[in-house]
Short mmCIF file of C-alpha atoms and ligand atoms in Angstrom, two decimals:
data_model
loop_
_atom_site.label_atom_id
_atom_site.label_comp_id
_atom_site.label_asym_id
_atom_site.label_seq_id
_atom_site.Cartn_x
_atom_site.Cartn_y
_atom_site.Cartn_z
CA UNK A 1 -85.44 -31.78 -62.30
CA UNK A 2 -85.39 -34.97 -60.33
CA UNK A 3 -88.22 -35.06 -57.85
CA UNK A 4 -87.55 -36.51 -54.31
CA UNK A 5 -89.68 -39.51 -53.74
CA UNK A 6 -91.84 -39.32 -50.61
CA UNK A 7 -93.56 -41.99 -48.71
CA UNK A 8 -96.37 -40.52 -46.56
CA UNK A 9 -97.53 -42.56 -43.46
CA UNK A 10 -100.82 -41.50 -41.86
CA UNK A 11 -103.57 -42.81 -39.67
CA UNK A 12 -106.10 -40.05 -39.87
CA UNK A 13 -107.80 -37.65 -42.13
CA UNK A 14 -104.63 -36.74 -43.99
CA UNK A 15 -104.89 -33.06 -44.17
CA UNK A 16 -101.10 -32.72 -43.85
CA UNK A 17 -100.86 -35.28 -46.75
CA UNK A 18 -103.15 -33.05 -48.71
CA UNK A 19 -100.98 -29.99 -48.04
CA UNK A 20 -97.96 -32.00 -49.34
CA UNK A 21 -99.83 -33.30 -52.42
CA UNK A 22 -100.92 -29.82 -53.20
CA UNK A 23 -97.34 -28.41 -52.81
CA UNK A 24 -96.09 -31.08 -55.16
CA UNK A 25 -98.90 -30.56 -57.65
CA UNK A 26 -98.25 -26.77 -57.74
CA UNK A 27 -94.42 -27.54 -58.15
CA UNK A 28 -93.84 -25.46 -55.09
CA UNK A 29 -91.39 -28.24 -53.91
CA UNK A 30 -89.31 -30.63 -56.06
CA UNK A 31 -90.89 -33.73 -54.65
CA UNK A 32 -93.59 -36.26 -55.46
CA UNK A 33 -95.54 -38.56 -53.27
CA UNK A 34 -94.67 -42.03 -54.43
CA UNK A 35 -96.91 -43.86 -51.94
CA UNK A 36 -99.36 -43.32 -49.19
CA UNK A 37 -99.56 -45.92 -46.45
CA UNK A 38 -102.17 -46.04 -43.69
CA UNK A 39 -102.62 -48.66 -40.87
CA UNK A 40 -106.37 -48.04 -40.48
CA UNK A 41 -109.00 -48.82 -43.15
CA UNK A 42 -111.02 -45.64 -42.63
CA UNK A 43 -108.05 -43.32 -42.75
CA UNK A 44 -108.99 -40.36 -45.02
CA UNK A 45 -105.42 -40.30 -46.20
CA UNK A 46 -105.96 -43.35 -48.40
CA UNK A 47 -108.77 -41.59 -50.26
CA UNK A 48 -106.86 -38.41 -50.62
CA UNK A 49 -103.86 -40.34 -51.98
CA UNK A 50 -106.07 -42.21 -54.59
CA UNK A 51 -107.79 -38.96 -55.60
CA UNK A 52 -104.38 -37.59 -56.36
CA UNK A 53 -103.48 -40.64 -58.49
CA UNK A 54 -100.90 -41.94 -55.84
CA UNK A 55 -100.68 -45.57 -54.87
CA UNK A 56 -102.49 -45.69 -51.48
CA UNK A 57 -101.85 -48.96 -49.52
CA UNK A 58 -103.53 -50.23 -46.29
CA UNK A 59 -101.11 -52.19 -44.04
CA UNK A 60 -103.35 -53.18 -41.10
CA UNK A 61 -101.37 -53.51 -37.82
CA UNK A 62 -103.90 -55.69 -35.84
CA UNK A 63 -102.32 -58.91 -34.63
CA UNK A 64 -98.94 -58.23 -36.33
CA UNK A 65 -95.87 -58.02 -34.05
CA UNK A 66 -94.31 -54.59 -34.24
CA UNK A 67 -91.11 -55.61 -35.95
CA UNK A 68 -92.75 -57.67 -38.46
CA UNK A 69 -95.16 -54.80 -39.13
CA UNK A 70 -92.44 -52.33 -39.50
CA UNK A 71 -90.67 -54.67 -42.04
CA UNK A 72 -93.96 -54.64 -44.06
CA UNK A 73 -93.90 -50.86 -44.14
CA UNK A 74 -90.24 -50.84 -45.11
CA UNK A 75 -90.98 -53.33 -47.91
CA UNK A 76 -93.78 -51.12 -49.35
CA UNK A 77 -91.66 -47.99 -49.10
CA UNK A 78 -88.66 -49.68 -50.88
CA UNK A 79 -90.90 -51.11 -53.56
CA UNK A 80 -91.98 -47.60 -54.31
CA UNK A 81 -88.41 -46.26 -54.24
CA UNK A 82 -89.03 -43.88 -51.40
CA UNK A 83 -86.25 -41.70 -50.36
CA UNK A 84 -87.83 -39.51 -47.60
CA UNK A 85 -90.45 -40.87 -45.23
CA UNK A 86 -93.04 -38.29 -43.97
CA UNK A 87 -94.97 -39.25 -40.90
CA UNK A 88 -98.26 -37.29 -41.03
CA UNK A 89 -100.44 -38.16 -38.09
CA UNK A 90 -99.19 -41.81 -38.16
CA UNK A 91 -100.21 -43.07 -34.69
CA UNK A 92 -97.65 -45.88 -34.28
CA UNK A 93 -94.21 -45.88 -32.55
CA UNK A 94 -91.53 -47.15 -35.06
CA UNK A 95 -89.11 -49.88 -34.08
CA UNK A 96 -85.37 -49.89 -34.88
CA UNK A 97 -86.12 -52.05 -37.90
CA UNK A 98 -87.79 -49.16 -39.44
CA UNK A 99 -85.55 -46.38 -38.12
CA UNK A 100 -82.41 -48.10 -39.36
CA UNK A 101 -83.96 -48.78 -42.83
CA UNK A 102 -84.48 -44.98 -43.23
CA UNK A 103 -82.01 -43.56 -40.92
CA UNK A 104 -82.05 -39.73 -40.81
CA UNK A 105 -84.52 -39.80 -43.79
CA UNK A 106 -87.73 -39.72 -41.68
CA UNK A 107 -89.65 -36.58 -40.84
CA UNK A 108 -92.49 -36.13 -38.39
CA UNK A 109 -94.94 -33.33 -37.71
CA UNK A 110 -96.00 -32.63 -34.07
CA UNK A 111 -98.57 -30.17 -32.88
CA UNK A 112 -96.37 -28.31 -30.26
CA UNK A 113 -93.27 -26.33 -30.14
CA UNK A 114 -90.91 -29.22 -29.35
CA UNK A 115 -89.27 -29.96 -26.91
CA UNK A 116 -92.33 -28.77 -25.04
CA UNK A 117 -95.21 -31.24 -24.93
CA UNK A 118 -93.96 -34.32 -26.74
CA UNK A 119 -96.07 -37.58 -27.05
CA UNK A 120 -99.79 -37.91 -27.11
CA UNK A 121 -102.35 -35.03 -26.54
CA UNK A 122 -99.83 -32.27 -27.24
CA UNK A 123 -102.49 -29.66 -27.60
CA UNK A 124 -104.29 -30.78 -24.31
CA UNK A 125 -100.85 -30.70 -22.57
CA UNK A 126 -100.24 -27.11 -23.82
CA UNK A 127 -103.70 -25.89 -22.50
CA UNK A 128 -103.20 -27.60 -19.23
CA UNK A 129 -99.66 -25.97 -18.81
CA UNK A 130 -101.23 -22.50 -19.45
CA UNK A 131 -98.64 -21.42 -22.11
CA UNK A 132 -99.53 -18.38 -24.17
CA UNK A 133 -97.86 -19.55 -27.34
CA UNK A 134 -97.81 -22.98 -28.92
CA UNK A 135 -97.39 -24.26 -32.53
CA UNK A 136 -96.02 -27.10 -34.49
CA UNK A 137 -92.80 -28.64 -35.30
CA UNK A 138 -91.35 -30.63 -38.23
CA UNK A 139 -88.33 -32.65 -36.98
CA UNK A 140 -86.06 -35.48 -38.12
CA UNK A 141 -87.14 -38.76 -36.39
CA UNK A 142 -84.65 -40.47 -34.10
CA UNK A 143 -85.20 -43.24 -31.56
CA UNK A 144 -86.93 -41.10 -29.05
CA UNK A 145 -90.44 -39.80 -28.97
CA UNK A 146 -90.59 -36.42 -30.70
CA UNK A 147 -86.95 -35.94 -29.77
CA UNK A 148 -85.20 -35.50 -33.10
CA UNK A 149 -83.53 -32.35 -34.61
CA UNK A 150 -85.92 -29.57 -35.43
CA UNK A 151 -86.23 -28.53 -39.01
CA UNK A 152 -89.17 -26.05 -39.21
CA UNK A 153 -91.47 -24.64 -36.52
CA UNK A 154 -94.40 -22.19 -36.51
CA UNK A 155 -95.81 -20.36 -33.53
CA UNK A 156 -99.55 -19.60 -32.71
CA UNK A 157 -101.12 -17.73 -29.93
CA UNK A 158 -103.10 -19.46 -27.27
CA UNK A 159 -106.25 -17.55 -26.67
CA UNK A 160 -108.14 -17.13 -23.45
CA UNK A 161 -111.21 -18.98 -24.65
CA UNK A 162 -109.38 -21.75 -26.51
CA UNK A 163 -110.37 -25.30 -26.10
CA UNK A 164 -108.61 -28.40 -27.56
CA UNK A 165 -110.52 -28.03 -30.86
CA UNK A 166 -109.88 -24.45 -31.48
CA UNK A 167 -106.31 -24.47 -30.67
CA UNK A 168 -105.75 -27.72 -32.62
CA UNK A 169 -107.37 -25.98 -35.75
CA UNK A 170 -105.07 -22.95 -35.42
CA UNK A 171 -102.01 -25.15 -35.17
CA UNK A 172 -103.15 -27.47 -37.98
CA UNK A 173 -103.34 -24.47 -40.31
CA UNK A 174 -99.65 -23.86 -39.56
CA UNK A 175 -98.81 -27.49 -39.94
CA UNK A 176 -99.98 -27.30 -43.58
CA UNK A 177 -97.48 -24.45 -44.25
CA UNK A 178 -94.57 -26.07 -42.31
CA UNK A 179 -94.53 -29.60 -43.72
CA UNK A 180 -94.33 -28.59 -47.41
CA UNK A 181 -91.67 -26.01 -46.32
CA UNK A 182 -89.60 -28.65 -44.49
CA UNK A 183 -89.76 -31.11 -47.42
CA UNK A 184 -88.68 -28.29 -49.79
CA UNK A 185 -85.62 -27.67 -47.74
CA UNK A 186 -84.89 -31.29 -47.61
CA UNK A 187 -85.44 -31.84 -51.33
CA UNK A 188 -83.18 -29.04 -52.17
CA UNK A 189 -80.53 -30.19 -49.78
CA UNK A 190 -80.38 -26.95 -48.04
CA UNK A 191 -79.74 -28.33 -44.56
CA UNK A 192 -77.15 -29.95 -42.50
CA UNK A 193 -77.55 -31.71 -39.27
CA UNK A 194 -74.96 -30.93 -36.55
CA UNK A 195 -75.87 -32.76 -33.19
CA UNK A 196 -79.37 -31.59 -32.35
CA UNK A 197 -79.21 -28.59 -34.66
CA UNK A 198 -80.29 -28.43 -38.21
CA UNK A 199 -78.67 -25.61 -40.10
CA UNK A 200 -80.46 -24.27 -43.15
CA UNK A 201 -78.57 -22.58 -45.93
CA UNK A 202 -80.22 -19.68 -47.60
CA UNK A 203 -80.31 -15.93 -47.97
CA UNK A 204 -79.90 -13.68 -44.85
CA UNK A 205 -83.18 -13.23 -43.19
CA UNK A 206 -84.65 -16.29 -44.90
CA UNK A 207 -87.68 -17.18 -42.93
CA UNK A 208 -87.36 -20.85 -43.87
CA UNK A 209 -87.17 -22.31 -40.40
CA UNK A 210 -89.60 -20.29 -38.25
CA UNK A 211 -92.91 -19.30 -39.72
CA UNK A 212 -94.60 -16.94 -37.30
CA UNK A 213 -98.38 -16.94 -37.57
CA UNK A 214 -99.88 -13.65 -38.69
CA UNK A 215 -101.13 -12.96 -35.14
CA UNK A 216 -97.59 -12.96 -33.83
CA UNK A 217 -95.70 -11.22 -36.59
CA UNK A 218 -96.40 -7.74 -35.09
C1 GRF B 1 -101.66 -33.48 -36.86
O1 GRF B 1 -102.14 -32.62 -35.82
C2 GRF B 1 -100.21 -33.85 -36.61
O2 GRF B 1 -99.51 -32.80 -35.92
C3 GRF B 1 -100.48 -34.96 -35.69
O3 GRF B 1 -101.64 -35.68 -36.25
C4 GRF B 1 -102.36 -34.87 -36.79
C5 GRF B 1 -102.68 -35.26 -38.18
O4 GRF B 1 -103.56 -34.67 -38.89
N1 GRF B 1 -99.20 -35.89 -35.67
P1 GRF B 1 -103.96 -34.98 -40.42
O5 GRF B 1 -104.32 -36.39 -40.48
O6 GRF B 1 -102.73 -34.67 -41.31
O7 GRF B 1 -105.18 -34.16 -40.75
#
């Protein structure tokens, strides 16, 4: 079977990258990570990529104009024949140069149930708003910030004594389930995008798109 070639962009520890690498290694999804790219030298994602035998490239952004920087990213991704770009904690806004190069072939993961709490500090925003349920979203990237069509979401409860760390950790555990699931749907071509809605083909009752955390499943 042909494996979908992924390019994972990260700025941080890369735990989502790890979940993707693990799902690929376990053959749970028909995909392979073709390249890992980070903008920060101390991004743990680089080490995780190397440990998995994947090319891991540092593309520092300091002092590089945004469009020029994005062209460097596109070059690296093309060189590695990437078909689907997965943003996994990549803390940079992407310019039209990038979006057009991989139009409709970029996924992002965000730690809230979008469209609630887009942008920075999503978990802090959820706590400040006093919601009882939050979660994570894997969505297709468009020109807005966290506005693209939603592919997979998972919900978690917000507990009375939660702080940003505890709620982030609960959400992160669900991110690690959602991202491989979304990539699997993508790789199998089991989706179609109609306006803002992503339709997923599958058996009746297929839980592909919404993963309730055990605490919420009743
Ligand atoms: C995750 O919370 C993700 O939702 C956000 O950045 C974080 C990345 O974590 N976009 P990691 O680097 O994958 O551990």
